[in-house]
Short mmCIF file of C-alpha atoms in Angstrom, two decimals:
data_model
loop_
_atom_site.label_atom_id
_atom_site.label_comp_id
_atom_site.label_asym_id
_atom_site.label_seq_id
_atom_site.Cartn_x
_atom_site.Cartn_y
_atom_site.Cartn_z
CA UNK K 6 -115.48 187.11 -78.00
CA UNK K 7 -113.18 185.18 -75.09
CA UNK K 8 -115.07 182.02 -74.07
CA UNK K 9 -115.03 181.55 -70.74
CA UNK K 10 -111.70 180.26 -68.94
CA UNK K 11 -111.10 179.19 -65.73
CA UNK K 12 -107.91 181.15 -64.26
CA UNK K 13 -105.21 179.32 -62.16
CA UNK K 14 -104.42 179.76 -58.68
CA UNK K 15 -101.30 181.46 -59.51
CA UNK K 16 -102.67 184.00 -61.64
CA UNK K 17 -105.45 185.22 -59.04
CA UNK K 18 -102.80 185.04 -56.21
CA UNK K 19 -100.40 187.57 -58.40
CA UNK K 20 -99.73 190.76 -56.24
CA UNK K 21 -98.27 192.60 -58.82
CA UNK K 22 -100.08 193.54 -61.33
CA UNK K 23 -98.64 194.76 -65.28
CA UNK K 24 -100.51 196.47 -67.82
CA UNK K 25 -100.54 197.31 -71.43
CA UNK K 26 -102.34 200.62 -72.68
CA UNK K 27 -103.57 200.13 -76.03
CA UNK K 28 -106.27 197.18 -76.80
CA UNK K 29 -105.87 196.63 -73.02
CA UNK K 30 -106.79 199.52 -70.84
CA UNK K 31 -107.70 202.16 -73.61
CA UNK K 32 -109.30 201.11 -77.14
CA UNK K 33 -106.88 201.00 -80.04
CA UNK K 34 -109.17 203.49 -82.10
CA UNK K 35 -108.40 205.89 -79.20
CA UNK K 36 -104.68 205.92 -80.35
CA UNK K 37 -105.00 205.32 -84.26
CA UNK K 38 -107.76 208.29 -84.55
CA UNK K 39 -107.52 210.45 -81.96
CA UNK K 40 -104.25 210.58 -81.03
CA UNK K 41 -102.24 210.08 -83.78
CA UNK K 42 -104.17 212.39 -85.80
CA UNK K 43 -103.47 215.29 -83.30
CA UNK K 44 -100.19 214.59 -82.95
CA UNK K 45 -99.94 214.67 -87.16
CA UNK K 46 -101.95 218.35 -86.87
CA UNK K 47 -100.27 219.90 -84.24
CA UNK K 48 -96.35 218.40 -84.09
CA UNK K 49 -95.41 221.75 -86.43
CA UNK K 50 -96.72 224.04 -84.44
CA UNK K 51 -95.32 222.44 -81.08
CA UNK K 52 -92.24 222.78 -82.69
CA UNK K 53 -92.54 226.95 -83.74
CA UNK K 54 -93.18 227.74 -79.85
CA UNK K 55 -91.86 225.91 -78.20
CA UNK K 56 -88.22 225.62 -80.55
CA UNK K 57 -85.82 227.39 -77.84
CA UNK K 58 -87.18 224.75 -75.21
CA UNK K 59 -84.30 222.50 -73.92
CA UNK K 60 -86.88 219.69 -74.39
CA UNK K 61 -87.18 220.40 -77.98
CA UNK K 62 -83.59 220.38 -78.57
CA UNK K 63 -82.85 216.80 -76.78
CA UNK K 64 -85.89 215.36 -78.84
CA UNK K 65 -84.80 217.13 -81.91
CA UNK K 66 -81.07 215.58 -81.86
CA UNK K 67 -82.99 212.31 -80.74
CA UNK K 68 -84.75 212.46 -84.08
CA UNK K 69 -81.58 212.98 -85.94
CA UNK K 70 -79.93 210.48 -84.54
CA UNK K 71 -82.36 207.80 -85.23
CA UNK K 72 -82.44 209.07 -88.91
CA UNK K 73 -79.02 208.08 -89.11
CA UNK K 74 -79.25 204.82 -87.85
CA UNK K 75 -82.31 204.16 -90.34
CA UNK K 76 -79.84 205.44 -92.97
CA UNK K 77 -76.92 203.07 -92.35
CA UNK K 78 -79.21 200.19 -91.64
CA UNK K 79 -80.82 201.05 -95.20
CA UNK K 80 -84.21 201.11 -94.04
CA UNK K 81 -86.38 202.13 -97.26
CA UNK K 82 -88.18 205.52 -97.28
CA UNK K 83 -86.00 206.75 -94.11
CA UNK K 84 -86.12 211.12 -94.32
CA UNK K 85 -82.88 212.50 -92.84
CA UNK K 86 -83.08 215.37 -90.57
CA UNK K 87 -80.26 217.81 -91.90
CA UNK K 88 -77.55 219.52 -88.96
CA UNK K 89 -78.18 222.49 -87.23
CA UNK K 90 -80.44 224.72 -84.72
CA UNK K 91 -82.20 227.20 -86.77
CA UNK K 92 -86.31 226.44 -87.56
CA UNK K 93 -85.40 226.27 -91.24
CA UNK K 94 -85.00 222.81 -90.07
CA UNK K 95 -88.55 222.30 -89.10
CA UNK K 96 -90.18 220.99 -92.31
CA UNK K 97 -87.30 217.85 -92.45
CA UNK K 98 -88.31 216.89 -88.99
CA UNK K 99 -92.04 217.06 -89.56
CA UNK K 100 -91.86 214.90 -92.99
CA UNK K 101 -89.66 212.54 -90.91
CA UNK K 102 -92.64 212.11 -87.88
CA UNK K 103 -94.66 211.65 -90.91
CA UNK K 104 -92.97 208.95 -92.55
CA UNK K 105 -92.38 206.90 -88.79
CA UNK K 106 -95.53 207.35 -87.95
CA UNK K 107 -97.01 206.31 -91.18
CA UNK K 108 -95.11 202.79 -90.60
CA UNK K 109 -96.38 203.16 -87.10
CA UNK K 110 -93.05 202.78 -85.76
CA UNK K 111 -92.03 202.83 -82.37
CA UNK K 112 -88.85 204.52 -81.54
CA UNK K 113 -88.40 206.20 -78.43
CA UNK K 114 -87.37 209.99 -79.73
CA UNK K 115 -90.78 209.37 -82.02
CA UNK K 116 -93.16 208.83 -78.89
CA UNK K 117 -90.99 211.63 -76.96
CA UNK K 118 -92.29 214.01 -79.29
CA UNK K 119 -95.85 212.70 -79.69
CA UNK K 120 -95.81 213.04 -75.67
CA UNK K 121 -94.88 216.66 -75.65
CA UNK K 122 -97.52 217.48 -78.42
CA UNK K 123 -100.22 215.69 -76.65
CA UNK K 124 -100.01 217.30 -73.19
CA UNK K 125 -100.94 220.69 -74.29
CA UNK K 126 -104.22 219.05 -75.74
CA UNK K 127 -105.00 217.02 -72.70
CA UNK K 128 -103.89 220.36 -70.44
CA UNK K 129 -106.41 222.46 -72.24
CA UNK K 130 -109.08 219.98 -72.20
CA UNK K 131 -108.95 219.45 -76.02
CA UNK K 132 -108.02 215.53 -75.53
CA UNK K 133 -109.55 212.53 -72.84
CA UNK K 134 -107.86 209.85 -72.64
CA UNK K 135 -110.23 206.35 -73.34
CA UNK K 136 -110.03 203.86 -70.91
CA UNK K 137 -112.46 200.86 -71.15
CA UNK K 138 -115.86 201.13 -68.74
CA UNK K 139 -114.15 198.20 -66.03
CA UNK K 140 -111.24 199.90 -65.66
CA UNK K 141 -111.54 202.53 -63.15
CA UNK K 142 -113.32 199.69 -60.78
CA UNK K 143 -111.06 197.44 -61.45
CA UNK K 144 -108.06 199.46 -60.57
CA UNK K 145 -110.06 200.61 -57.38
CA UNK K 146 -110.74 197.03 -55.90
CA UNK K 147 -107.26 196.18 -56.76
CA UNK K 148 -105.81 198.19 -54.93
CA UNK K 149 -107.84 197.63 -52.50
CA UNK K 150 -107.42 193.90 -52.06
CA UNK K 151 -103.58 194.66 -51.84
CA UNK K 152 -102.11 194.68 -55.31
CA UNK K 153 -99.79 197.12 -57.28
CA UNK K 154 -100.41 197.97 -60.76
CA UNK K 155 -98.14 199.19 -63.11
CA UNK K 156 -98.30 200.50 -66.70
CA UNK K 157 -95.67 198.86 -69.61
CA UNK K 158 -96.38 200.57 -72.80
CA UNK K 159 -94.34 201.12 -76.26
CA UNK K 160 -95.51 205.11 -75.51
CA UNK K 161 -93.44 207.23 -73.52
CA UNK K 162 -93.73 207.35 -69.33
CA UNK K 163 -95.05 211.22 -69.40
CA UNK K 164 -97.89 209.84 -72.43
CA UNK K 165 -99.08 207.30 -70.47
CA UNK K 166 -98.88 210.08 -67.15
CA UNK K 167 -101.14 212.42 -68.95
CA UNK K 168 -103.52 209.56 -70.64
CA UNK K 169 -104.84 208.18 -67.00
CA UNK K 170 -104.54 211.66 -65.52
CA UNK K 171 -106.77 213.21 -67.72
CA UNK K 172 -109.10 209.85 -68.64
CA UNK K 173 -112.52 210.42 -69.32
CA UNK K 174 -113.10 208.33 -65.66
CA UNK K 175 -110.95 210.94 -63.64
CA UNK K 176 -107.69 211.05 -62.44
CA UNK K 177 -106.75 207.58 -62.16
CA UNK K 178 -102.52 207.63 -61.52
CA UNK K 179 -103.87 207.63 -58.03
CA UNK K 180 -104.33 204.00 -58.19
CA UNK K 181 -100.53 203.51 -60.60
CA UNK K 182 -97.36 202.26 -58.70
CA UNK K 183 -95.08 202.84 -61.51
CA UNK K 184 -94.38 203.26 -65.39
CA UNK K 185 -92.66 201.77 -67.92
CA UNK K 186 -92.11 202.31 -71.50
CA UNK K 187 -89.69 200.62 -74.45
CA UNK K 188 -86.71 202.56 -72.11
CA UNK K 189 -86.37 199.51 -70.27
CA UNK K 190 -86.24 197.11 -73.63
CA UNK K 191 -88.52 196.08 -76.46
CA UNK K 192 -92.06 194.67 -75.07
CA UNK K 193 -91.64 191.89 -77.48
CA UNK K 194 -87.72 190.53 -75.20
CA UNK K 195 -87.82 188.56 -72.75
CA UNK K 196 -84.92 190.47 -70.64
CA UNK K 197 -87.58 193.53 -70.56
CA UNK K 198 -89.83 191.65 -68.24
CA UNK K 199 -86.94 190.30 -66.11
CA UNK K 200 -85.89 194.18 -65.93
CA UNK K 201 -88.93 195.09 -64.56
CA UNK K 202 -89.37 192.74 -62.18
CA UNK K 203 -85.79 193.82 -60.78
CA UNK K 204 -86.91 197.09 -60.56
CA UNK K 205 -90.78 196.44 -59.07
CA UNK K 206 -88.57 194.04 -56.83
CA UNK K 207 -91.06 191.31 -57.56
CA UNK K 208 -90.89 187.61 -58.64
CA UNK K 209 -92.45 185.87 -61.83
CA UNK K 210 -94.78 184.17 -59.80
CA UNK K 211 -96.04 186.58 -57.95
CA UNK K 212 -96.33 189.25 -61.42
CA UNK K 213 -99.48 189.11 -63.80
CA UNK K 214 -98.98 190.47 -67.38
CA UNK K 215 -102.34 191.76 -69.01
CA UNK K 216 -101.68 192.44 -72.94
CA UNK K 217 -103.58 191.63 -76.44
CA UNK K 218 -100.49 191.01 -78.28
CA UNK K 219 -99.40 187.08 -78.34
CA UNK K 220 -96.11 187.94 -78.90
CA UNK K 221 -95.82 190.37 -75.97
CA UNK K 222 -97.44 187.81 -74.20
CA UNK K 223 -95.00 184.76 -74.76
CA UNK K 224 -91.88 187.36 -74.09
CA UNK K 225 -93.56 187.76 -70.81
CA UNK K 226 -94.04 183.81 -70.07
CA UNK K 227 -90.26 183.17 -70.58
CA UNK K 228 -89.07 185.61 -68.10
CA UNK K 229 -91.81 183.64 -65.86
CA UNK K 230 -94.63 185.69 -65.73
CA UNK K 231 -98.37 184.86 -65.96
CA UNK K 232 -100.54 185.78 -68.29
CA UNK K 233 -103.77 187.11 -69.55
CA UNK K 234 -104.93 188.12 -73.22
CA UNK K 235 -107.53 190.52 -73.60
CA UNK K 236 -110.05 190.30 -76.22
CA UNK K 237 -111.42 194.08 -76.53
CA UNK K 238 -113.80 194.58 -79.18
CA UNK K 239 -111.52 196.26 -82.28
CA UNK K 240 -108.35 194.19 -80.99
CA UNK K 241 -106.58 191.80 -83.59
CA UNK K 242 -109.01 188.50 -83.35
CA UNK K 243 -106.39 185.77 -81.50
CA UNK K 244 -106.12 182.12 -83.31
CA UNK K 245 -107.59 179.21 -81.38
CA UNK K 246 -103.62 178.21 -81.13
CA UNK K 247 -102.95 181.43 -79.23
CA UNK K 248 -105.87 180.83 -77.08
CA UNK K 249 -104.68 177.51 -76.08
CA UNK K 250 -101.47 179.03 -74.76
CA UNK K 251 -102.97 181.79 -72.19
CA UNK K 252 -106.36 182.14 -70.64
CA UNK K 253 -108.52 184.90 -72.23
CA UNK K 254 -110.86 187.34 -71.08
CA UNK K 255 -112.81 189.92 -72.32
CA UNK K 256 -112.71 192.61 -69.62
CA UNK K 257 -111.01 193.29 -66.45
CA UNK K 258 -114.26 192.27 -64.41
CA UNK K 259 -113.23 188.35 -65.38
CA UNK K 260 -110.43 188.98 -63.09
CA UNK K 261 -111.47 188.76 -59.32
CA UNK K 262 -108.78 189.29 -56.67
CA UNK K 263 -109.03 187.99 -53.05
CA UNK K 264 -108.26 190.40 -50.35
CA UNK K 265 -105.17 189.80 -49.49
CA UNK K 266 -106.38 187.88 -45.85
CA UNK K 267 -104.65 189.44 -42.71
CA UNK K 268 -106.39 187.41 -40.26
CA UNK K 269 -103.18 185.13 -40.38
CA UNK K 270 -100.58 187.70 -39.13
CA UNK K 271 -103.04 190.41 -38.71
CA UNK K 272 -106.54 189.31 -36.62
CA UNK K 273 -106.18 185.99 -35.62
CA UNK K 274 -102.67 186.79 -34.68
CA UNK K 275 -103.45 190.24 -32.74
CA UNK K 276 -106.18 188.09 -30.96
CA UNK K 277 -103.74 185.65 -30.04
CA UNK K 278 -101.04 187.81 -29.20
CA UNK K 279 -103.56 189.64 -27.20
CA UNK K 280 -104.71 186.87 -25.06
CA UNK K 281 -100.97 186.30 -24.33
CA UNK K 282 -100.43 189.65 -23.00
CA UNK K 283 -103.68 189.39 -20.56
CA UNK K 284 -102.07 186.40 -19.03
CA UNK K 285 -98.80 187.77 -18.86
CA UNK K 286 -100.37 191.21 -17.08
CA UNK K 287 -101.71 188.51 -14.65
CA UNK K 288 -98.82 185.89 -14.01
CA UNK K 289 -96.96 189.60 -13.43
CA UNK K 290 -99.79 190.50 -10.81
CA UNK K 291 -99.97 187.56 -9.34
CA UNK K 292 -96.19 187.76 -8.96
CA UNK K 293 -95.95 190.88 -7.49
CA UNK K 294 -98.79 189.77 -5.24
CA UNK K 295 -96.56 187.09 -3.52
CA UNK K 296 -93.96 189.27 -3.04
CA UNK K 297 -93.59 190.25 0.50
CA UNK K 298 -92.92 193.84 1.10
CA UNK K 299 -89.54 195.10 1.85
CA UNK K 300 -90.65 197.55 4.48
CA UNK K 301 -93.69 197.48 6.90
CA UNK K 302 -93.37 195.06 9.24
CA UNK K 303 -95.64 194.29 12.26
CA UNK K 304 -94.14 194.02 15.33
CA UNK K 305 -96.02 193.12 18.01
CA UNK K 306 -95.34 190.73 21.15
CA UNK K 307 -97.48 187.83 21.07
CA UNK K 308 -98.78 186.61 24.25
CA UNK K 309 -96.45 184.52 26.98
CA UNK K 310 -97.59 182.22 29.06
CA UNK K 311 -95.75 181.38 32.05
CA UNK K 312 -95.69 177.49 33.64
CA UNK K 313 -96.93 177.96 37.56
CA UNK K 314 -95.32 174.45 37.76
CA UNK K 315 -92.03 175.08 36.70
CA UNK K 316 -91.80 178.72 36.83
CA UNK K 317 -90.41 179.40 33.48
CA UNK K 318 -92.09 181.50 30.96
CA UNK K 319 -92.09 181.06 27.15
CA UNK K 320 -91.93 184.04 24.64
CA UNK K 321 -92.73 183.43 20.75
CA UNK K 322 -91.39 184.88 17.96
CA UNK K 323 -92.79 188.24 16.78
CA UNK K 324 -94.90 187.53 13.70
CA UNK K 325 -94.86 189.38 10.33
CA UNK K 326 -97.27 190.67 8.56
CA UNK K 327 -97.90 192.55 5.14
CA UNK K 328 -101.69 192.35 6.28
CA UNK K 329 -103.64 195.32 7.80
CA UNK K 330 -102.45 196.68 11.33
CA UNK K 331 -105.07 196.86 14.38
CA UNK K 332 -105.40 200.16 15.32
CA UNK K 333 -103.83 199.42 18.65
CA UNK K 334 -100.82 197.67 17.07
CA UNK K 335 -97.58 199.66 16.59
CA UNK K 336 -96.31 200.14 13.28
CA UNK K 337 -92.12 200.31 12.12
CA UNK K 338 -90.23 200.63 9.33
CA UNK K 339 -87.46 198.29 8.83
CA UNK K 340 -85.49 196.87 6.10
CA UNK K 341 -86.94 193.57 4.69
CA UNK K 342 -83.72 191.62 5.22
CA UNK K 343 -84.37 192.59 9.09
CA UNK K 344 -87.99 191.90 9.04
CA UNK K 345 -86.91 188.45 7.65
CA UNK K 346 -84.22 187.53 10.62
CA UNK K 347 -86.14 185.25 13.24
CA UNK K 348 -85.36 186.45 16.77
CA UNK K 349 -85.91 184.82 19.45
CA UNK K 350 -87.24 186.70 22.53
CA UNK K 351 -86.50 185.71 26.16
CA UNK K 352 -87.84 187.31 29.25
CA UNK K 353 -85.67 187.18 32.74
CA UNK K 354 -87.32 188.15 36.11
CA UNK K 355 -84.79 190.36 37.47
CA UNK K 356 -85.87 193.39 39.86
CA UNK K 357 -82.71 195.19 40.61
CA UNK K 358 -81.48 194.73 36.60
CA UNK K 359 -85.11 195.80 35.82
CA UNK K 360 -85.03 199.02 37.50
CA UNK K 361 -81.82 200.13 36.07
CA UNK K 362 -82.88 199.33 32.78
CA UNK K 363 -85.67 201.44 32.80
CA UNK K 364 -84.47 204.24 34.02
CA UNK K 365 -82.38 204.26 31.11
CA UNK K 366 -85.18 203.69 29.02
CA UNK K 367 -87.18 206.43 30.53
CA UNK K 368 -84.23 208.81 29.85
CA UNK K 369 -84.25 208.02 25.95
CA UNK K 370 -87.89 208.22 25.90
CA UNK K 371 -87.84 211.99 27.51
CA UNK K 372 -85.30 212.36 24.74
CA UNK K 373 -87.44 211.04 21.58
CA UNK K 374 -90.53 212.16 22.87
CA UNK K 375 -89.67 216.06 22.40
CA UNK K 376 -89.63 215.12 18.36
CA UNK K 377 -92.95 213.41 18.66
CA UNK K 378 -96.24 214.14 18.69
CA UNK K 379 -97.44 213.77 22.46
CA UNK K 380 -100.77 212.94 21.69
CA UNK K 381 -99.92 210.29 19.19
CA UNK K 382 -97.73 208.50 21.36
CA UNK K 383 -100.39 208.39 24.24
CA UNK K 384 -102.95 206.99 21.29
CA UNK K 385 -100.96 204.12 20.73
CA UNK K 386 -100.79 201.69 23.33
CA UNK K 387 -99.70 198.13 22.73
CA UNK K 388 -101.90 195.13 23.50
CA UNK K 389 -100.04 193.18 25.99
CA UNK K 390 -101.12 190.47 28.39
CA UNK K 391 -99.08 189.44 30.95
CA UNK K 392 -99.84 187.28 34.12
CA UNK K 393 -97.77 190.17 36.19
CA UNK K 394 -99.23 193.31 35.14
CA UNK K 395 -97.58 195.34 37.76
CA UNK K 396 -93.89 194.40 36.73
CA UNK K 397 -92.07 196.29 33.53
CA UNK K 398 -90.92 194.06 31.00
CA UNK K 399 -88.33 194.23 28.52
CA UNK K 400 -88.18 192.53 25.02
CA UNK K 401 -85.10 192.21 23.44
CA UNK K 402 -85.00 191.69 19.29
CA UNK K 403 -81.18 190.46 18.48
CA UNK K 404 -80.17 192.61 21.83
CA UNK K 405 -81.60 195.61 19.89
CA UNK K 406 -85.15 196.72 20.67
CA UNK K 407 -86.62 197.58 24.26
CA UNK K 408 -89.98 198.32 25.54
CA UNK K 409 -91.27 199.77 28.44
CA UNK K 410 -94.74 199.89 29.55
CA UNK K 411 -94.26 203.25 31.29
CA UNK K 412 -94.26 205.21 28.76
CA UNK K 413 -95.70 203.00 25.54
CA UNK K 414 -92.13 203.69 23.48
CA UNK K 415 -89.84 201.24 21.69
CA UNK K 416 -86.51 202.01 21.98
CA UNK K 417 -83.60 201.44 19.62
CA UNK K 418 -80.49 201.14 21.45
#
């Protein structure tokens, strides 16, 4: 068994996550005597129904093909496949699965048709695909704490599909973010780990490779990648030199991933971000607070006092306010910028001006008051001292607004 390693920073921090199948995930007596043997029994019979099938054809001519390359590269034992489409054919091709499989070769149109003639036994319940007890709760908190796994095997994409879709844990492609078989280059090159970190769009540092084969293994660490050796019970036993070179463990359970923390740009940054908000909501309302209105305007006339010694009388400036009105106060709308303008308001004592002046006033006031409400207008009655109650006065706003006391009415002339 593994002894007990201590794994790097780099290899816990990995995000992406690749896998090997056999002596890694699934036991390697799974393959050698379950599914090898079925393939052996049932690779004729595939190959009687299901001949007219355009996937039998393409992995037919596959088979063919790599027969002739075995031939010209002299490789002893090779069977040829002999030309043509007709099933007479079918013995040649089975002796030739035979012979590859009894080298336990690898070639891709070999595994294409051990794929083909597995799914109908894992479809009809007559194979489960092995995977090791950690597995399934590995893969679960994995994925979980933010990491992608992905499968590289020497057996075809759609074998390794139907293995963890029919496993003897469940249905477990659910947790898979992609497959990759000896397609995308030998597992024993270094370029097929660079190719699949292209594709994953991942870098070496941030890619774990999980395998029990050393040479797989050292491929992996020159395109950059860390890794892990397993040491399942039934795998090859690993010399101490190989152990010196990677950290070993003995089941997926050795490897413990932390969550992937979010506080940074997730909680603690939300909390953050929302404490900025609240004080922007309230720089904005106390903004909008100081703000003076652009309409509603308070005019009122303050009181005058006159001078008994030197007989003139002073007037100040009407104030304005965005406060609440007195009942008895009377209310206008006016643009802000006029609000804004400071007038100055002067009285003059003149009876025979006076008099003319408010007849004119009472005229436009018989005129306005037909499109007011009567009793509204008597309701509102300005507050306005004076030390000569008996005498009309006039207040003039930048020679615009006039008030008489007869009838309560501003006037805008």
């Amino acid at each position: 068994m593994a002894a007990v390693v201590a794994l790097g920073a780099n290899v816990l921090s990995a995000k992406s996550i690749i896998c090997d199948i056999e002596g890694t995930t699934t036991s390697i007596s799974f393959v050698k005597d379950t599914l090898f043997p079925y393939a052996l029994k049932h690779v004729e019979g595939y190959l009687k129904n299901n001949w007219n099938e355009e996937a039998t054809k393409t992995v037919v001519t596959a088979l063919r093909e790599q027969a002739e390359e075995d031939k010209k590269a002299e490789v002893e034992g090779v069977v040829p496949i002999p030309t043509g489409d007709t099933e007479d054919i079918i013995p040649e091709i089975v002796k030739n699965v035979e012979w590859q499989m009894s080298l336990d070769r690898k070639t891709g149109s070999l595994k294409t048709l051990q794929g083909l003639v597995w799914a109908k036994g894992y479809k009809d319940g007559s194979i489960k695909g092995h995977v090791y007890d950690d597995v399934q709760k590995a893969f679960e908190q994995w994925t979980e704490n933010g990491r992608k796994i992905y499968i590289y095997s020497s057996g075809s994409v759609d074998a390794q599909k139907l293995l963890f879709e029919h496993s003897e844990q469940g249905d477990l492609l659910k947790y898979l973010s992609g497959h990759y078989d000896t397609k995308i280059g030998a597992k024993r090159e270094k370029e097929s780990y660079t190719s699949i970190l292209k594709n994953i769009e991942s870098s070496p540092e941030e890619a774990l490779f999980l395998t029990d084969v050393y040479a797989e293994a050292k491929a992996a660490k020159e395109a950059g990648l860390n890794v892990v050796l397993l040491d399942r019970p039934g795998n090859s036993e690993l010399s101490e030199e190989e152990r010196k070179d990677f950290p070993v463990i003995a089941t997926f359970s050795d490897l413990s991933f932390a969550a992937e923390t979010k506080e940074e740009n997730g909680g603690a940054t939300n909390g953050k971000r929302k404490i900025e908000e609240t004080n922007d909501d309230v720089a904005e309302e106390d903004k909008a607070q100081e703000q003076p209105p652009s309409k509603l305007v308070k005019v009122e006339e303050d009181k005058k006092t006159e001078s008994a010694e030197n007989g003139e009388k002073e007037s100040t400036k009407p104030p304005v306010e965005s406060a609440s009105l007195p009942d008895n106060a009377e209310t206008m709308e006016v643009d802000g910028d006029e609000a804004a303008k400071k007038t100055d308001s002067k009285e003059e004592k003149d009876g025979e001006k006076m008099e003319e002046d408010t007849e004119k006033l009472e005229e436009k006031a018989e005129a306005m008051e037909t499109d007011k409400n009567e009793d509204a207008v008597e309701n509102k009655k300005p507050n306005i001292e004076s030390s000569e109650p008996e005498k009309e006065r006039k207040e003039e706003t930048d020679g615009e607004w006039w008030y008489t006391s007869r009838t309560n009415v501003c006037v805008f002339i």
